[in-house]
Amino acid sequence: MRLAARDVCYARRVICAVGDIILETETLVVLLLAAAGCALGSVARDGLVRRFRSRAGRADLGVLAANLLACAVVGCTAVLGSPLHAFVVVGFAGGLSTWSGLAIEVAGAMREARWTRVLLHVPGAFAIALGVYLAARAITGGAA
Amino acid sequence: MTAARRWALVGSGGAAGGVARALLAVLLVRAVESPQWAAPALLAVNLSGSLFAGFLRGLLEREQAAGGAGAAFDAFLLVGFCGGFTSYSGFVEAAVAGSPWITAATLVLCPFAALLGMHLSGGYPARSAGIPR
């Protein structure tokens, strides 16, 4: 397959735009902080999921616990400034919580026709997470 | 695999996933100059991450069924990268900010995206062999 000159030109412009954004100091700091936070959050989530899997034989409850914890963290830190927001909200909470892990657990439950588990993890988990987020925000005054 | 190696793989995969998500958000804000696109962008991230994770899970099931380990692959790509790339806390934050259609679409489509990914990788037969997820 041969690329048209117009496509090559467009791809080059996109690559240059990404390069420019990465090289801006402020954006670079945000990306580095998000990366560090996300690495920590991911390791914490993995530890939590493995603990639930070994203790209760339920990895899905580990994913649920990680997601709820991340929602509480985001609710508590809604008023943070930019650098801390990048580290805690975009990075740590983003890494601690996961949609892909939850989607895999729900897809697995659908494959095995475990509909109670599907209900727990889709509307149930969303309702609980929403409650946790709003409660954390109200307690720490983030709603103001 | 030692605990330290697993932490390193999950952490580096998570960092890469988090950077990809943050970079996409920055790029989108620059491209459309409107924060209204943040929620649809997060839907795209969560959907594509769920599809990719389902595909990887299917591949891993096939690998395990064939006697392979795939623990490093699981730690770096599935738990690390996909887990860091997608975000449930960001989804809840966007839902509170007020985008009911995006919220409903995420809740319904993400599990089906993972299921589609599993189908595409051909990982289904492993289930009958009793492979733990």
XYZ file of C-alpha atoms in Angstrom:
277
model
C 0.000 0.000 0.000
C 1.401 3.392 -1.006
C 0.614 6.491 1.013
C -0.452 9.613 -0.832
C 1.725 12.721 -0.408
C -1.231 14.398 1.321
C -1.407 11.598 3.950
C 2.350 11.748 4.587
C 2.126 15.521 5.022
C -0.779 15.139 7.469
C 1.010 12.420 9.472
C 4.123 14.617 9.640
C 2.060 17.524 10.982
C 0.484 15.311 13.679
C 3.908 13.955 14.738
C 5.325 17.506 14.892
C 2.335 18.661 17.005
C 2.866 15.770 19.462
C 6.601 16.576 19.598
C 5.934 20.276 20.265
C 3.487 19.475 23.063
C 5.857 17.004 24.751
C 8.750 19.474 24.582
C 6.825 22.276 26.326
C 8.196 22.411 29.886
C 4.827 22.771 31.609
C 3.283 19.860 29.677
C 6.390 17.762 30.201
C 6.138 18.268 33.979
C 2.424 17.304 33.891
C 3.198 14.170 31.853
C 6.078 13.143 34.144
C 3.967 13.656 37.275
C 1.069 11.730 35.694
C 3.456 8.909 34.753
C 4.911 8.677 38.275
C 1.460 8.758 39.890
C 0.061 6.244 37.430
C 2.956 3.834 38.050
C 2.283 3.976 41.809
C -1.477 3.621 41.316
C -1.089 0.647 38.985
C 1.193 -1.186 41.422
C -1.260 -0.471 44.275
C -4.176 -1.789 42.168
C -2.263 -4.921 41.223
C -1.447 -5.552 44.898
C -5.082 -5.058 45.904
C -6.439 -7.334 43.147
C -3.901 -10.077 43.915
C -4.723 -9.872 47.639
C -8.457 -10.272 46.963
C -7.725 -13.127 44.527
C -5.567 -15.018 47.028
C -7.704 -14.337 50.121
C -11.263 -14.505 48.716
C -10.716 -16.054 45.280
C -12.435 -13.007 43.739
C -10.268 -10.730 41.562
C -13.391 -8.776 40.562
C -13.846 -7.545 44.148
C -10.243 -6.299 44.090
C -10.994 -4.283 40.941
C -14.140 -2.917 42.598
C -12.213 -1.946 45.752
C -9.475 -0.227 43.693
C -12.057 1.729 41.680
C -13.947 2.852 44.805
C -10.703 3.875 46.532
C -9.691 5.899 43.459
C -13.093 7.641 43.398
C -12.646 8.552 47.081
C -9.161 9.940 46.322
C -10.480 12.026 43.402
C -13.397 13.285 45.518
C -11.048 14.298 48.347
C -8.607 16.086 46.051
C -11.041 17.949 43.780
C -9.621 21.299 44.906
C -5.936 20.578 44.230
C -3.802 22.839 42.036
C -2.302 21.822 38.685
C 0.934 19.900 39.534
C -0.655 17.970 42.412
C -3.764 17.351 40.273
C -1.576 15.775 37.596
C 0.142 13.515 40.126
C -2.826 12.547 42.316
C -5.930 12.736 40.082
C -4.644 12.077 36.536
C -1.788 9.831 37.697
C -2.388 7.973 40.956
C -6.208 7.732 40.869
C -6.158 7.103 37.096
C -3.698 4.234 37.599
C -5.447 2.868 40.681
C -8.819 2.747 38.904
C -9.406 0.814 35.708
C -12.181 0.394 33.159
C -10.384 -2.286 31.183
C -9.961 -4.558 34.223
C -13.609 -4.072 35.154
C -14.740 -4.683 31.550
C -12.782 -7.965 31.479
C -14.358 -9.100 34.756
C -17.847 -8.187 33.479
C -17.190 -9.849 30.096
C -16.044 -12.980 31.959
C -19.222 -12.934 34.082
C -21.324 -12.527 30.899
C -19.554 -15.514 29.316
C -20.427 -17.599 32.375
C -23.993 -16.148 32.593
C -23.368 -14.808 36.098
C -25.883 -11.991 35.784
C -25.890 -11.029 39.465
C -22.175 -10.302 39.153
C -22.803 -8.252 35.990
C -25.422 -6.202 37.854
C -23.048 -5.714 40.789
C -20.207 -4.465 38.600
C -22.035 -2.306 36.051
C -24.960 -0.352 37.566
C -24.160 -1.378 41.162
C -20.504 -0.349 41.139
C -21.341 2.893 39.314
C -23.965 3.850 41.926
C -21.585 3.060 44.811
C -18.672 4.873 43.118
C -20.841 7.931 42.502
C -21.888 7.914 46.184
C -18.273 7.530 47.365
C -17.062 10.343 45.074
C -19.842 12.768 46.115
C -19.467 11.922 49.830
C -15.690 12.444 49.680
C -16.168 15.748 47.859
C -18.776 16.944 50.372
C -16.650 15.931 53.388
C -13.528 17.711 52.149
C -15.423 20.768 50.904
C -14.589 20.139 47.257
C -18.160 20.848 46.194
C -17.856 24.524 47.124
C 8.353 -13.992 38.578
C 9.692 -12.078 41.588
C 7.521 -9.415 43.232
C 10.030 -6.684 42.335
C 9.998 -7.665 38.641
C 6.198 -7.687 38.602
C 6.073 -4.245 40.280
C 8.553 -2.914 37.699
C 6.529 -4.306 34.789
C 3.146 -3.159 36.149
C 4.573 0.250 37.114
C 6.266 0.912 33.765
C 3.205 -0.284 31.837
C 0.957 1.874 34.025
C 3.209 4.916 33.510
C 3.097 4.420 29.729
C -0.697 4.033 29.795
C -1.142 7.100 32.005
C 1.082 9.222 29.752
C -0.844 8.060 26.671
C -4.149 9.043 28.335
C -2.823 12.438 29.525
C -1.234 13.145 26.128
C -4.466 12.337 24.307
C -6.330 14.731 26.613
C -3.792 17.528 25.968
C -3.860 16.892 22.206
C -7.650 16.941 22.102
C -7.935 20.184 24.076
C -5.428 21.764 21.635
C -7.218 20.403 18.592
C -10.797 21.389 19.389
C -10.172 24.162 21.941
C -13.212 23.086 23.930
C -13.388 21.195 27.260
C -16.758 19.755 26.158
C -14.851 17.075 24.251
C -13.162 15.718 27.402
C -15.998 13.247 28.151
C -16.251 11.813 24.590
C -12.444 11.519 24.568
C -12.534 9.541 27.826
C -15.244 7.302 26.327
C -12.960 6.631 23.348
C -10.038 5.887 25.701
C -12.092 3.529 27.883
C -13.653 1.769 24.895
C -10.396 1.251 23.014
C -8.628 0.213 26.243
C -11.373 -2.322 27.034
C -11.269 -3.733 23.485
C -7.461 -4.047 23.595
C -7.585 -5.562 27.100
C -10.179 -8.129 25.991
C -8.007 -9.008 23.003
C -4.930 -9.394 25.235
C -6.896 -11.483 27.760
C -7.972 -13.799 24.945
C -4.378 -14.130 23.722
C -3.216 -14.828 27.279
C -5.851 -17.537 27.726
C -4.665 -19.178 24.514
C -1.041 -18.906 25.663
C -1.885 -20.472 29.043
C -3.940 -23.215 27.377
C -0.914 -24.007 25.196
C 1.278 -24.349 28.299
C 2.981 -20.954 28.054
C 3.224 -18.598 31.017
C 2.747 -15.057 29.682
C 3.117 -13.512 33.163
C 5.312 -10.645 31.946
C 2.910 -9.967 29.069
C 0.002 -9.894 31.569
C 1.837 -7.599 34.019
C 3.141 -5.027 31.523
C 0.412 -4.811 28.867
C -2.813 -5.960 30.475
C -2.517 -4.920 34.140
C -0.074 -2.054 33.543
C -0.704 -0.373 30.199
C -4.440 -1.062 29.736
C -5.134 -0.467 33.442
C -3.266 2.854 33.393
C -4.688 3.944 30.042
C -8.342 3.501 31.067
C -9.756 5.290 34.097
C -12.848 4.584 36.180
C -12.322 7.572 38.497
C -12.152 9.894 35.478
C -15.348 8.318 34.164
C -17.165 8.969 37.481
C -15.836 12.561 37.533
C -17.127 13.091 33.962
C -20.498 11.556 34.893
C -20.865 14.057 37.760
C -19.873 16.888 35.424
C -23.001 16.014 33.450
C -22.876 13.875 30.331
C -25.613 11.208 30.765
C -25.323 9.808 27.224
C -21.574 9.340 27.551
C -22.083 7.729 30.983
C -24.702 5.299 29.651
C -22.636 4.522 26.540
C -19.536 3.788 28.660
C -21.449 1.511 31.047
C -23.032 -0.484 28.223
C -20.294 -0.542 25.583
C -17.085 -1.157 27.583
C -17.991 -4.723 28.713
C -19.104 -5.545 25.157
C -15.850 -4.092 23.799
C -13.898 -6.441 26.099
C -16.100 -9.352 24.992
C -15.506 -8.434 21.330
C -11.754 -8.292 21.969
C -11.865 -11.799 23.482
C -13.779 -13.037 20.424
C -11.318 -11.435 18.002
C -8.317 -13.061 19.684
C -9.999 -16.466 19.656
C -9.541 -16.886 23.394
C -12.912 -18.531 23.957
C -11.876 -22.229 23.878
C -9.619 -21.754 26.908
C -12.632 -21.290 29.184
C -13.689 -24.903 28.861
C -10.163 -25.982 29.806
C -10.656 -24.405 33.243
C -8.117 -21.613 32.843
C -8.483 -19.150 35.732
C -9.090 -15.549 34.693
